[in-house]
Short mmCIF file of C-alpha atoms in Angstrom, two decimals:
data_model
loop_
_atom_site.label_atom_id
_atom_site.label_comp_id
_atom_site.label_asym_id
_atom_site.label_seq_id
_atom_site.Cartn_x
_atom_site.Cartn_y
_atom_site.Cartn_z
CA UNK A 1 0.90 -42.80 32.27
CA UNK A 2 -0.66 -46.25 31.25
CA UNK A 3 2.69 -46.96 29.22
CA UNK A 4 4.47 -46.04 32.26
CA UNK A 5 2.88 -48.76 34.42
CA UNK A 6 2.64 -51.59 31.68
CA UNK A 7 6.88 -51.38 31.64
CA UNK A 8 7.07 -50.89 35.07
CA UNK A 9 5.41 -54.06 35.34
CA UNK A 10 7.19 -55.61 33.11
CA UNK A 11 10.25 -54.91 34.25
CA UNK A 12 9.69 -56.08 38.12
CA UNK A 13 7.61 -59.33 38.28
CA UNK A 14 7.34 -59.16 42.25
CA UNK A 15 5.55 -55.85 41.70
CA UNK A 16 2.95 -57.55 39.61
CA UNK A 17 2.15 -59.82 42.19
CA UNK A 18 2.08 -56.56 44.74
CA UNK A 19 0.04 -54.93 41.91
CA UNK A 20 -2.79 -57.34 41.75
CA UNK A 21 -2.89 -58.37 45.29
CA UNK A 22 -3.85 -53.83 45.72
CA UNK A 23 -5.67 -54.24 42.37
CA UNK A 24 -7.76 -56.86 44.28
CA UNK A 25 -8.37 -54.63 47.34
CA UNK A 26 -9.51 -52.01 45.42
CA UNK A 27 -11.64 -54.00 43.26
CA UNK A 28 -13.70 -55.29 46.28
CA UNK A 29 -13.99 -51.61 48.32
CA UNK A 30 -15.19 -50.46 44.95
CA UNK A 31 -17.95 -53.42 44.03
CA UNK A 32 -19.23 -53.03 47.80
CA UNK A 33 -20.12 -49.29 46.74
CA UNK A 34 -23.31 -48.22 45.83
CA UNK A 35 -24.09 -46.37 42.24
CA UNK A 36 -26.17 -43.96 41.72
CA UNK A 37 -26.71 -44.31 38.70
CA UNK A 38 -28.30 -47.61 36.91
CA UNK A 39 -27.46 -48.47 32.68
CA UNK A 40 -28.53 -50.62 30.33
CA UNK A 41 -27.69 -50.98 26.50
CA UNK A 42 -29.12 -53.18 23.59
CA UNK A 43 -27.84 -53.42 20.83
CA UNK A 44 -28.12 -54.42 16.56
CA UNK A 45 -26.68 -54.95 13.81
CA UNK A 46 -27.46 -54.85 10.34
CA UNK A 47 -25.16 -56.26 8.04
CA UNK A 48 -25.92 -55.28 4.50
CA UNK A 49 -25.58 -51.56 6.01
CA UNK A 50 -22.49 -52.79 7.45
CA UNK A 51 -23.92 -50.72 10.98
CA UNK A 52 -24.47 -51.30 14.19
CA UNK A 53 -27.61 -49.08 16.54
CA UNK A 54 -26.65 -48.67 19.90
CA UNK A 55 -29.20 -47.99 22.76
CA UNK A 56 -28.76 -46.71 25.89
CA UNK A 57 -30.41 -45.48 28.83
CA UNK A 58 -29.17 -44.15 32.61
CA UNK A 59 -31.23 -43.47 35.12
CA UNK A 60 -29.92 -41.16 38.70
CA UNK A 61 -31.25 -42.85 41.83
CA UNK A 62 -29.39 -40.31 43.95
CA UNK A 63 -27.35 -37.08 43.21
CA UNK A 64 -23.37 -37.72 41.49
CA UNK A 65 -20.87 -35.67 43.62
CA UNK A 66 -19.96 -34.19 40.02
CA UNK A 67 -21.91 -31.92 38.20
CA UNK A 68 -20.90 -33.72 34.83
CA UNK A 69 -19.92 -37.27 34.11
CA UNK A 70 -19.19 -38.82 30.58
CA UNK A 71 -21.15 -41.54 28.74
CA UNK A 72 -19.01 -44.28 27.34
CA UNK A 73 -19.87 -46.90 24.54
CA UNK A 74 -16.88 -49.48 24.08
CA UNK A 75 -17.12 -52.31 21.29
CA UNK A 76 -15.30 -55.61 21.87
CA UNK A 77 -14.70 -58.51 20.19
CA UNK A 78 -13.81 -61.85 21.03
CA UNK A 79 -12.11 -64.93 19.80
CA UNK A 80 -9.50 -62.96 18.01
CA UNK A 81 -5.93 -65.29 17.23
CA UNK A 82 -2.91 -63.33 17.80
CA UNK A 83 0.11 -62.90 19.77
CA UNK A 84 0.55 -62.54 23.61
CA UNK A 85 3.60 -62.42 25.58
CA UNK A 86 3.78 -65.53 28.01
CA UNK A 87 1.15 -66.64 26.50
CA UNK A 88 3.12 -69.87 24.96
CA UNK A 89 1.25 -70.19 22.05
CA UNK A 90 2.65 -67.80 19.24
CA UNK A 91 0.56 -66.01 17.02
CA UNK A 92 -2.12 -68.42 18.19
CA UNK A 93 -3.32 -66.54 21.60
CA UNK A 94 -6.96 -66.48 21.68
CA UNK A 95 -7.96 -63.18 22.69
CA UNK A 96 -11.05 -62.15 24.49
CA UNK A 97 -12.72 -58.67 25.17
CA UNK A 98 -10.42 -57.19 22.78
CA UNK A 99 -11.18 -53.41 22.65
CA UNK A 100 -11.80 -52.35 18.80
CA UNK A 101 -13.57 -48.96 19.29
CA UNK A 102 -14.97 -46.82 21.47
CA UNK A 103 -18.26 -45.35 20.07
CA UNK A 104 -18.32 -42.03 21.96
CA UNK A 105 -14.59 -41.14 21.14
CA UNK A 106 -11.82 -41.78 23.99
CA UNK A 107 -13.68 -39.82 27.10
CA UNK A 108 -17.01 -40.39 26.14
CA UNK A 109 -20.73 -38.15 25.81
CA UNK A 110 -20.72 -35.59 28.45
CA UNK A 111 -23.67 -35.55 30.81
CA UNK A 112 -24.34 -32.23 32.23
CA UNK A 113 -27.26 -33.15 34.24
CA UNK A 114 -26.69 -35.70 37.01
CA UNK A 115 -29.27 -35.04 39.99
CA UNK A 116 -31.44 -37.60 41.03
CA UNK A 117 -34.27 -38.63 39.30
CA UNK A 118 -32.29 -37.70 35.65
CA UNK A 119 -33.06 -40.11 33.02
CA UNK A 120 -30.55 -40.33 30.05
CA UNK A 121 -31.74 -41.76 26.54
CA UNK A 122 -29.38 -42.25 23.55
CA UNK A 123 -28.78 -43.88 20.41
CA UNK A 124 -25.48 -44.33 18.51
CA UNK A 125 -25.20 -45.71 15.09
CA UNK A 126 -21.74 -46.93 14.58
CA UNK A 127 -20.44 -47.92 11.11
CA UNK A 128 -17.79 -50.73 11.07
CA UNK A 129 -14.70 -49.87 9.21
CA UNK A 130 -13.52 -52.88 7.06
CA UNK A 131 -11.18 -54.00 9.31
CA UNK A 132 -8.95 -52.58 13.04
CA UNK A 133 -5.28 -52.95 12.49
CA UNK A 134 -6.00 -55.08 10.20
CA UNK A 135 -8.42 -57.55 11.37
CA UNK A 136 -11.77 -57.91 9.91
CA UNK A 137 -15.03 -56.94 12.18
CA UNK A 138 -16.35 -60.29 12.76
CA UNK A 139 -20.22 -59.60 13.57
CA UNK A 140 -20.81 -62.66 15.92
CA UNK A 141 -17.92 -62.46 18.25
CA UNK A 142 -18.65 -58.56 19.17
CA UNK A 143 -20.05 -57.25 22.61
CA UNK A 144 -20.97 -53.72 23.59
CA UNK A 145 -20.22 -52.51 27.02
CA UNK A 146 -21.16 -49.09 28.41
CA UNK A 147 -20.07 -47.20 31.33
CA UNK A 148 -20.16 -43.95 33.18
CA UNK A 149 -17.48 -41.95 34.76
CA UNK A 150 -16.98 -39.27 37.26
CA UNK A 151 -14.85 -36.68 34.65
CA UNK A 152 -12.09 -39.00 33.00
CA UNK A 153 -10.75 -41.21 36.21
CA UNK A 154 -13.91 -43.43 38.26
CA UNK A 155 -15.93 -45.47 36.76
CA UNK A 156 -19.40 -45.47 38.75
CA UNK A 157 -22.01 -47.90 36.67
CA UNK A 158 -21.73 -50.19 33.69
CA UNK A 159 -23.46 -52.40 31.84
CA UNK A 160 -22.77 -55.08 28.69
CA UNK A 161 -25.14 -56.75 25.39
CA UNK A 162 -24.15 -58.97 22.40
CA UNK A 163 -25.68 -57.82 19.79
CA UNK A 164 -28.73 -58.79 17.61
CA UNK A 165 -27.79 -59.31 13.91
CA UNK A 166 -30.85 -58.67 11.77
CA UNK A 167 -31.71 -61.43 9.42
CA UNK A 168 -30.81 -61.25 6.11
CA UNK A 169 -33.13 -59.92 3.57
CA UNK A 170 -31.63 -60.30 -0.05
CA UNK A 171 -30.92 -63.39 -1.93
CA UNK A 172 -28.20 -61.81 -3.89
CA UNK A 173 -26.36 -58.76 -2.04
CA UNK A 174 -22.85 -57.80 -1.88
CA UNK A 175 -21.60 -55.40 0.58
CA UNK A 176 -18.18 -53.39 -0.82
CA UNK A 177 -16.67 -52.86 3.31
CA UNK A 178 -14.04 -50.63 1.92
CA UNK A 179 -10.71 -50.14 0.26
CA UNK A 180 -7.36 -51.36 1.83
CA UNK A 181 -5.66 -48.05 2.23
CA UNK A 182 -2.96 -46.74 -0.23
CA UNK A 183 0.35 -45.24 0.17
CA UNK A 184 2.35 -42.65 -1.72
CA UNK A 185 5.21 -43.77 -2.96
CA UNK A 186 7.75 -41.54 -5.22
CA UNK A 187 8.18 -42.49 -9.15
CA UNK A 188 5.30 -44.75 -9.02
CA UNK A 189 2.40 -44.06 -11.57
CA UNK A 190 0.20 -46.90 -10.87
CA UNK A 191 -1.68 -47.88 -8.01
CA UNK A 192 -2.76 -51.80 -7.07
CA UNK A 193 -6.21 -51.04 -5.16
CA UNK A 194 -7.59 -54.13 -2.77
CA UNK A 195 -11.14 -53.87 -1.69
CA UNK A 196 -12.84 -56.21 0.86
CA UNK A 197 -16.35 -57.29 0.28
CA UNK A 198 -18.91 -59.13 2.29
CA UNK A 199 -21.73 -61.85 1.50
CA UNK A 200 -24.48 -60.05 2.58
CA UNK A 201 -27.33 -62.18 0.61
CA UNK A 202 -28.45 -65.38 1.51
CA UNK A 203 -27.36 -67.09 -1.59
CA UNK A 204 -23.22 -67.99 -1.89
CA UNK A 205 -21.90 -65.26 -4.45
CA UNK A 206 -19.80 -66.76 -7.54
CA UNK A 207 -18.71 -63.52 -9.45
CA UNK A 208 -18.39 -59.82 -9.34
CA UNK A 209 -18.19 -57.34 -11.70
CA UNK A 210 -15.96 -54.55 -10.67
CA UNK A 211 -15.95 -50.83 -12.04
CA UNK A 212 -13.10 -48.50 -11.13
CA UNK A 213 -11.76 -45.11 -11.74
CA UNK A 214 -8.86 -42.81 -10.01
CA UNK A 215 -9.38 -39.32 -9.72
CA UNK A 216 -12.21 -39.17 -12.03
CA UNK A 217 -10.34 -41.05 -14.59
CA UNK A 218 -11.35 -43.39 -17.43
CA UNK A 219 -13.04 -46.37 -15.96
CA UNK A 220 -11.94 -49.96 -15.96
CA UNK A 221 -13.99 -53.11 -15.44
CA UNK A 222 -12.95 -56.09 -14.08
CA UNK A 223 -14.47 -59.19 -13.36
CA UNK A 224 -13.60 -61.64 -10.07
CA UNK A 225 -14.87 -65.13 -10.09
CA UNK A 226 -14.95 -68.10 -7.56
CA UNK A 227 -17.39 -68.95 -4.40
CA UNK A 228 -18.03 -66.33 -1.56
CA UNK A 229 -20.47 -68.17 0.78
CA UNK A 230 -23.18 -66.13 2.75
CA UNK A 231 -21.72 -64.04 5.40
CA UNK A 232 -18.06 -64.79 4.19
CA UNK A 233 -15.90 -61.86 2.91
CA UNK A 234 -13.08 -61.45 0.81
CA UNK A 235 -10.54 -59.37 -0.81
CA UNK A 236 -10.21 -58.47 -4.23
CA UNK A 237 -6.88 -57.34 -5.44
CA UNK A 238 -7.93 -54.84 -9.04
CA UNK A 239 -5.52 -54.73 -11.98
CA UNK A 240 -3.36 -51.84 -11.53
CA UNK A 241 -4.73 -48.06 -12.32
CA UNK A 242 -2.22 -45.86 -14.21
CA UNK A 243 -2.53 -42.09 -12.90
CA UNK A 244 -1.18 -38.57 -12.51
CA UNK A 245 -0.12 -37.74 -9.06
CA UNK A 246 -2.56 -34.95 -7.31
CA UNK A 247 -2.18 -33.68 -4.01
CA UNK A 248 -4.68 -35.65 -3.16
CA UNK A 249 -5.74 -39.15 -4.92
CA UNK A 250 -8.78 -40.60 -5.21
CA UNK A 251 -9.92 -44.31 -6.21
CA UNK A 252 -13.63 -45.62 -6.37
CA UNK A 253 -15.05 -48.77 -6.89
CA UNK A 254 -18.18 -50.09 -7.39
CA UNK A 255 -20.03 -53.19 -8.74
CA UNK A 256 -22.57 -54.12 -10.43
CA UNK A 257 -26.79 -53.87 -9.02
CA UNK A 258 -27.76 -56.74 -7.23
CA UNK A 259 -31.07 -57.29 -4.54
CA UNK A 260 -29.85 -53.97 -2.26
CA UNK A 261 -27.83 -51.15 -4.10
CA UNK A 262 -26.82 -49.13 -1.05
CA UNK A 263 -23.81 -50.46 -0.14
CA UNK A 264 -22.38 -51.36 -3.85
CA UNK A 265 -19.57 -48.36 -3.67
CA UNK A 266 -16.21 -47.82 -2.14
CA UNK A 267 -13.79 -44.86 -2.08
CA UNK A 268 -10.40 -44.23 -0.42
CA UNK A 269 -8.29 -41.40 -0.79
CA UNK A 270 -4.37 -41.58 -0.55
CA UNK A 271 -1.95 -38.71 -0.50
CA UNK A 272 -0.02 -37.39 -3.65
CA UNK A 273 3.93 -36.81 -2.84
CA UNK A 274 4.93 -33.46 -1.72
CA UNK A 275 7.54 -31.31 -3.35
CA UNK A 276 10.00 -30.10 -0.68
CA UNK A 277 13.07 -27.71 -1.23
CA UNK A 278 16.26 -29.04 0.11
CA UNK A 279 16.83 -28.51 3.71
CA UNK A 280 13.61 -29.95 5.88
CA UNK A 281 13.49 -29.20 9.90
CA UNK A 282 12.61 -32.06 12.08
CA UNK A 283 11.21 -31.59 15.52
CA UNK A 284 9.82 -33.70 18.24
CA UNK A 285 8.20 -33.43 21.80
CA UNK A 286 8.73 -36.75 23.13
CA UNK A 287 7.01 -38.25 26.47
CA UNK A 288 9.34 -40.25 29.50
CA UNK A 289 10.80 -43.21 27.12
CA UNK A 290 12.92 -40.73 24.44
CA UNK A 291 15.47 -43.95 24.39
CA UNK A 292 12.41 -45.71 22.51
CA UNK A 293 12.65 -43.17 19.97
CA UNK A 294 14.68 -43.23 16.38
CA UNK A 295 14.53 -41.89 12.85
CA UNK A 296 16.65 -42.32 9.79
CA UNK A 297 16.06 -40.66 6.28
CA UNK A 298 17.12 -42.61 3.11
CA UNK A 299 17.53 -41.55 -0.46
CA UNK A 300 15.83 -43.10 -3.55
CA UNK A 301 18.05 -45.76 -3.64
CA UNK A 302 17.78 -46.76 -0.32
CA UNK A 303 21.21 -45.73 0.92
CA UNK A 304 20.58 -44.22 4.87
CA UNK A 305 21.25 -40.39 4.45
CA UNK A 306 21.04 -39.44 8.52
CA UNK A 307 20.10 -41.76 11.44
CA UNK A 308 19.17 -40.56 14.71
CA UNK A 309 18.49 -41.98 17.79
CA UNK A 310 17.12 -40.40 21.12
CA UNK A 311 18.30 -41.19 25.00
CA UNK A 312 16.54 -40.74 28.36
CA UNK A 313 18.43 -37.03 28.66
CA UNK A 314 15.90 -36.83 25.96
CA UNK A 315 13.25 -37.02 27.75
CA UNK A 316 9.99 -34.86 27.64
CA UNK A 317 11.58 -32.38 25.72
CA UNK A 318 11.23 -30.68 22.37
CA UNK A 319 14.29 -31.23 20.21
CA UNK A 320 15.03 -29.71 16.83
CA UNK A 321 17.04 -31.20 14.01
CA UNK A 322 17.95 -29.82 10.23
CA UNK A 323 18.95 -31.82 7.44
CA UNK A 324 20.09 -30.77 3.64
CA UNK A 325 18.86 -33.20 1.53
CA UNK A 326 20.18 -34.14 -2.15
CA UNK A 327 17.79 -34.07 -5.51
CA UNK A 328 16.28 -37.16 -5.07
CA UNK A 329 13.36 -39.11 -3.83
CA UNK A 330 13.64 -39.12 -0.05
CA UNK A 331 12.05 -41.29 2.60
CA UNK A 332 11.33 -40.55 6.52
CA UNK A 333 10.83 -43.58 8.75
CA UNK A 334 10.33 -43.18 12.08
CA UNK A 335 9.97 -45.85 14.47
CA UNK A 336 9.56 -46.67 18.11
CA UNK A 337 10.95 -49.70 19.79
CA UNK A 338 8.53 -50.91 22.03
CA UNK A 339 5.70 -50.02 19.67
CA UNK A 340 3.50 -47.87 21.63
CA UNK A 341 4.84 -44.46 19.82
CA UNK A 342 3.22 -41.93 21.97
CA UNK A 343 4.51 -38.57 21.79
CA UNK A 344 4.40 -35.93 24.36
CA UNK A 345 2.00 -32.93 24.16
CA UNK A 346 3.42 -31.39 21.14
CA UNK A 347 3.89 -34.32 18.45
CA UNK A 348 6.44 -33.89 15.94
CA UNK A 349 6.39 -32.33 12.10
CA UNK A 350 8.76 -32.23 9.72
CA UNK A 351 8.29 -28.77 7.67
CA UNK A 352 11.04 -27.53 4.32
CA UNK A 353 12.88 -24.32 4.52
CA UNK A 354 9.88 -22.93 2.95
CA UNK A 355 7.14 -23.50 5.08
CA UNK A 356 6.01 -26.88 3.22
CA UNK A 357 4.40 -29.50 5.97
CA UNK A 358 5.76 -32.90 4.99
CA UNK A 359 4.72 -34.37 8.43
CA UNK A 360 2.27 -33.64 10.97
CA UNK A 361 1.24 -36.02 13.73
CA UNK A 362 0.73 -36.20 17.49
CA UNK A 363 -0.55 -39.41 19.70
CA UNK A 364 0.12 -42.97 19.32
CA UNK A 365 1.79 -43.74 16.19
CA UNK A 366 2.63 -47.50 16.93
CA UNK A 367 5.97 -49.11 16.04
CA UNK A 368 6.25 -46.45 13.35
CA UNK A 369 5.44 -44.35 10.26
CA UNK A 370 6.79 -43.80 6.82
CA UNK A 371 6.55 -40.67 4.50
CA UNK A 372 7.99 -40.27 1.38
CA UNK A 373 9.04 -36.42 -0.31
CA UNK A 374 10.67 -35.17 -3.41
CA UNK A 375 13.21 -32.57 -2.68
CA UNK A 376 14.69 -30.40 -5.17
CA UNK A 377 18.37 -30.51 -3.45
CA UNK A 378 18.84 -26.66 -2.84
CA UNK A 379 21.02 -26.05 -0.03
CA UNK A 380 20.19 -23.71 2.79
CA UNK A 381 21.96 -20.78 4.38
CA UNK A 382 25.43 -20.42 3.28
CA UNK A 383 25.24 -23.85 1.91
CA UNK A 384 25.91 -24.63 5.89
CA UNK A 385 26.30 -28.35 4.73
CA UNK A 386 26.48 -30.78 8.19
CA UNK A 387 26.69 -33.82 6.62
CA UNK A 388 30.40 -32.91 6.13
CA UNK A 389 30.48 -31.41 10.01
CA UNK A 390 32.29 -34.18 12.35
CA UNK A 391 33.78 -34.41 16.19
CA UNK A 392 36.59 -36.07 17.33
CA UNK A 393 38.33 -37.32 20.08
CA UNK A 394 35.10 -39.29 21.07
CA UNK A 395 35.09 -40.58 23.96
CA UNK A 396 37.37 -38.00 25.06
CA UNK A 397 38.56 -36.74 28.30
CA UNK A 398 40.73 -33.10 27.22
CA UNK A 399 39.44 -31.91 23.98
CA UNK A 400 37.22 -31.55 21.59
CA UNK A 401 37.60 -31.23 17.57
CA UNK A 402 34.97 -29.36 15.74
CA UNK A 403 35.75 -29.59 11.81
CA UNK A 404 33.72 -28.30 8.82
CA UNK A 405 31.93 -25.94 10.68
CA UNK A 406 33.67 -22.51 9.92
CA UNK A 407 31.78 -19.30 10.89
CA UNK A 408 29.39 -21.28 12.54
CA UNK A 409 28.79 -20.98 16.72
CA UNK A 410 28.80 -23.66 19.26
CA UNK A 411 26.96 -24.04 22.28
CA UNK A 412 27.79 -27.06 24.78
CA UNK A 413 24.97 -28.63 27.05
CA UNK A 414 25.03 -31.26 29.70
CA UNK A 415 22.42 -33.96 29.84
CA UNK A 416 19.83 -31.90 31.79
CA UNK A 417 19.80 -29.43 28.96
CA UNK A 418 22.19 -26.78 30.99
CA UNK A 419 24.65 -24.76 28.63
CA UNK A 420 27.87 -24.90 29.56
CA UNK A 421 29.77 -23.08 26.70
CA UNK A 422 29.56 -21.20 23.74
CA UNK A 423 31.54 -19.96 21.05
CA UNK A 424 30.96 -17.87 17.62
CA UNK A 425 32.31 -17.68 14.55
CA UNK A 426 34.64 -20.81 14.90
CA UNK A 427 37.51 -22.02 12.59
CA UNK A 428 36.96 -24.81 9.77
CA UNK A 429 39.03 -27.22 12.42
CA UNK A 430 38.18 -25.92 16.22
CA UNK A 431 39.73 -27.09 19.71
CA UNK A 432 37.48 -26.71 22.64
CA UNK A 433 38.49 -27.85 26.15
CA UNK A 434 36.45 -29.93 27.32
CA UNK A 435 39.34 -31.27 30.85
CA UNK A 436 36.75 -29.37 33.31
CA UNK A 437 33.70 -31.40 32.31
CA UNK A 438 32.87 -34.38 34.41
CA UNK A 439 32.37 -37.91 33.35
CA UNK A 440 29.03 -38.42 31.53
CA UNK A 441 26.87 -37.31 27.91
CA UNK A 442 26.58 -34.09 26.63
CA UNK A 443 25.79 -32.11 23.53
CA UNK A 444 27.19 -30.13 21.33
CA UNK A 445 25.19 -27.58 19.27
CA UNK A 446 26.62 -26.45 15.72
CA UNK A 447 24.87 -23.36 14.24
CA UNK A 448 25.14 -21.12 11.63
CA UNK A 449 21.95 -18.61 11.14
CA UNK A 450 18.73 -20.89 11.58
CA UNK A 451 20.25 -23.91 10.16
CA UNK A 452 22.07 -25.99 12.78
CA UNK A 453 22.76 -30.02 13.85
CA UNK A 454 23.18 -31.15 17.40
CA UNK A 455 25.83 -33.92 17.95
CA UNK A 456 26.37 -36.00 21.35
CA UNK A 457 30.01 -36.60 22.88
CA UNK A 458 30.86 -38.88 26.15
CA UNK A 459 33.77 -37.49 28.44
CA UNK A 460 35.76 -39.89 29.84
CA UNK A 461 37.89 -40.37 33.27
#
């Protein structure tokens, strides 16, 4: 819904002007309102626990027309350089209030009692994650705002701190933030790990002596010099860790006792590569912008094995695609170009012919995601091969060639997902007429058992 407005916005600059001047209206009906219920929030961190406490209290002054409303804790941060479109200064927008969390997940603490007179007391403790998208937590440019809403939509009360940082304790402390996170990648048997570490002591840091393992492997030691001044951080790329793929990988890292031990260890885990058989099943529930959505799978060398690409008849639908794949190492990207990737309710997966899950995912992927598989090259059904399977006149306005499809059925659907015709057991080089059809997209479905490919053809005038 959100996505929906921001491009609607986009597209129509008068509406934006319409849209704020209504935005403005209903900003001032709601601030002339009365809440009935009052926050307030403090807030501190501690930086060699790398944490953040989080108080809050609500108090009712009258009754809330709902019998449950949700407590929200947002983190922000400010001063953050990036890009911003019209903002005319290139990677170099300076961004303020920029949402890096929400504390209380995305619809907050529910509140089940909300009569007058109700007094709510909490405290969070938050742990910072190394870095958001890949910008580090900076401690002094963060705020924490908290808010209550009537179920998911109206926002009645709010309030907003900066946080207290705790002085620093320890002469000499390091604080290990975390490990950059790893990805599988077929054929490889090393890994390059990166961890980020903080200046957590008072005195500037000049070396650190690493000790690291993967998957409870032999240890090795390595030792970083230079000048890390207090409340500066850094990463650390180790020497590269030779392993045996697992399922599931683990690194750890740790260094060496200094003035306060209990943040002097890091972990990350990273997926081993899946063994797939040779046919794999792709499907997808996309939301209202389909025409966003494309995926192409590539084999070990590269070389672009099947490319897809989705239209609005696409959209808010669940579509199914099946691919034979050769003995190699394959790769799945996916990507979305306007770089929300939100899928509709039911995600998308891609499973093998046997059951094996090679992808699961639903929500916002971004402008993409990348998984790499063996497969093993076995053919599916009938060795029902539709790489080889092609259509041709297209465009076309009278027929319709189906070739390397024998034995297989056809099924023919207009954009809106009506069948128009079908047809079974059809000859390695089938004519279908296609003269009736009016001018537009449709699609053509090619099946043989479970194993099938759906290919698009335009009719022409």
């Amino acid at each position: 819904y959100i996505n929906g407005w921001i491009k609607a916005l986009k597209d129509n600059p008068t509406f934006i002007v319409k849209a704020a001047q209504q935005a403005e209206k209903a900003a001032n009906i709601i601030l002339s309102e009365s809440s009935y219920v009052n926050l307030a929030v403090e807030a501190t961190i501690d930086i060699p626990t790398n944490s953040m406490s989080i108080h809050v209290e609500g108090y009712y002054t009258a009754d809330s027309p709902e019998p449950t409303n949700f407590l929200n804790v947002a983190i922000l941060q400010n001063n953050t350089l990036g890009p911003q479109s019209g903002g005319n200064q290139g990677n170099n927008y300076n961004h303020q209030h920029r949402l890096i969390d929400l504390a209380t997940g995305q619809w907050g603490e529910e509140i089940t009692t909300t009569t007058q007179s109700t007094f709510v007391d909490r405290t969070y403790s938050y742990t910072f994650p190394s870095s958001i998208n890949g910008l580090p937590i900076e401690y002094d440019e963060l705020d924490v705002v908290v808010f209550m809403t009537e179920t998911t939509q109206n926002i009645v009360s709010g309030n907003e701190t900066t946080p207290v940082i705790n002085p620093l304790t320890s002469n000499n402390d390091a604080s290990l933030l975390g490990l950059e996170d790893l990805a599988s990648v077929c054929s490889e048997t090393s890994v390059t790990p990166r961890v980020n570490v903080l200046n957590s002591g008072l005195d500037p840091i000049t070396s650190l002596d690493f000790t690291y393992s993967i998957n409870g492997g032999a240890a090795q030691n390595y030792t970083w010099t230079g000048n890390l001044p207090s409340l500066d951080r850094i990463t650390v790329e180790l020497p590269a860790l030779n392993y045996t793929d697992q399922p599931s990988n683990m690194v750890n890292v740790s260094i060496a006792n200094d003035d306060f031990n209990d943040n002097n260890t890091a972990a990350t885990i990273f997926e081993g590569i899946i063994d797939t058989g040779g046919t794999v099943d792709f499907t997808i529930t996309t939301d209202q912008y389909a025409n966003e959505i494309s995926w192409e799978i590539l084999d070990g060398s590269g070389n672009v094995l099947y490319s897809e690409s989705l239209t609005a008849a696409n959209n808010n639908q669940t579509l199914e695609f099946r691919y034979h794949l050769p003995a190699d190492c394959i790769t799945f990207n996916l990507n979305d170009s306007y770089g929300d990737g939100i899928l509709g309710t039911g995600g998308a997966s891609l499973i093998d012919a046997n059951g094996v899950e090679i992808i699961p995912f639903t929500g916002n992927y971004g402008s993409g995601l990348t998984k790499p598989f063996n497969s093993d090259g076995v053919l599916g059904v009938d060795n029902f091969d539709q790489t080889t399977i092609a259509i041709y006149p297209n465009p076309t306005n009278n027929v319709l060639n189906i070739v390397n499809a024998e034995n297989a059925s056809i099924e023919v659907y207009d954009i809106l997902g009506k069948r128009l015709l079908t047809k079974s057991d059809i000859s390695q080089q089938e004519t279908i007429s296609v003269s009736g059809l009016e001018t537009g997209t449709y699609f053509v479905k090619i099946y043989h058992g479970n194993d099938f490919t759906t290919k698009k053809f335009i009719i022409v005038n």
